[in-house]
Amino acid sequence: MPLSVVPAINACLNATSAVLLVGGYLCIRAKRTAAHILCMLAACLVSTAFLVSYVNYHRQVGVTRFSGEGWVRPLYVAILISHTILAVVIVPLVVQTLRLAFRRDW
């Protein structure tokens, strides 16, 4: 598969995960616990596939430089920094959430 299609695949994986998370939320609000569990597990699996694909892509491509100038550059850097911090922080939160869910500790 050409590397040029991987960003589009990653975007699809992220969108799929978002749809599954919203679906899981709607299911639990409707007291459909089994469907909620399936949606949440599927979202976790799709997000894991995204992470593997994303890391593998950037291992092969290397650093991607932002070429924008002017006011958009500081905006981009601010979004990039916050995104990077949140991406690191979310991993232990997901692990803890899954641990509690598998123990049925809610």
Short mmCIF file of C-alpha atoms in Angstrom, two decimals, residues 56-106:
data_model
loop_
_atom_site.label_atom_id
_atom_site.label_comp_id
_atom_site.label_asym_id
_atom_site.label_seq_id
_atom_site.Cartn_x
_atom_site.Cartn_y
_atom_site.Cartn_z
CA ASN A 56 4.28 3.19 11.69
CA TYR A 57 3.57 5.92 9.12
CA HIS A 58 5.69 8.49 10.95
CA ARG A 59 8.49 5.96 11.46
CA GLN A 60 8.67 5.58 7.69
CA VAL A 61 8.04 9.18 6.62
CA GLY A 62 9.93 10.98 9.38
CA VAL A 63 9.32 14.54 10.49
CA THR A 64 6.63 16.51 8.66
CA ARG A 65 7.33 20.25 8.70
CA PHE A 66 4.56 22.86 8.74
CA SER A 67 5.13 25.34 5.91
CA GLY A 68 2.53 27.94 6.91
CA GLU A 69 3.51 31.50 7.74
CA GLY A 70 2.05 34.46 9.57
CA TRP A 71 -0.65 34.23 12.25
CA VAL A 72 -1.51 30.63 11.39
CA ARG A 73 1.92 29.32 12.49
CA PRO A 74 1.53 30.15 16.23
CA LEU A 75 -2.02 28.78 16.09
CA TYR A 76 -0.72 25.55 14.54
CA VAL A 77 2.05 25.24 17.14
CA ALA A 78 -0.42 25.82 20.01
CA ILE A 79 -2.76 23.14 18.66
CA LEU A 80 0.16 20.77 18.04
CA ILE A 81 1.54 21.18 21.58
CA SER A 82 -1.85 20.70 23.25
CA HIS A 83 -2.63 17.73 20.97
CA THR A 84 0.71 16.08 21.78
CA ILE A 85 0.27 16.53 25.54
CA LEU A 86 -3.30 15.20 25.45
CA ALA A 87 -2.26 12.23 23.26
CA VAL A 88 0.30 11.21 25.89
CA VAL A 89 -2.00 11.80 28.87
CA ILE A 90 -4.91 9.82 27.40
CA VAL A 91 -3.02 6.51 27.23
CA PRO A 92 -2.93 5.80 31.00
CA LEU A 93 -6.49 7.09 31.33
CA VAL A 94 -7.69 4.59 28.72
CA VAL A 95 -5.76 1.77 30.40
CA GLN A 96 -7.31 2.62 33.78
CA THR A 97 -10.80 2.93 32.27
CA LEU A 98 -10.48 -0.47 30.59
CA ARG A 99 -9.17 -2.00 33.82
CA LEU A 100 -12.16 -0.68 35.77
CA ALA A 101 -14.59 -1.74 33.03
CA PHE A 102 -13.28 -5.31 32.86
CA ARG A 103 -13.60 -5.53 36.66
CA ARG A 104 -17.11 -4.07 36.34
CA ASP A 105 -16.10 -1.42 38.86
CA TRP A 106 -18.43 1.43 38.06
#
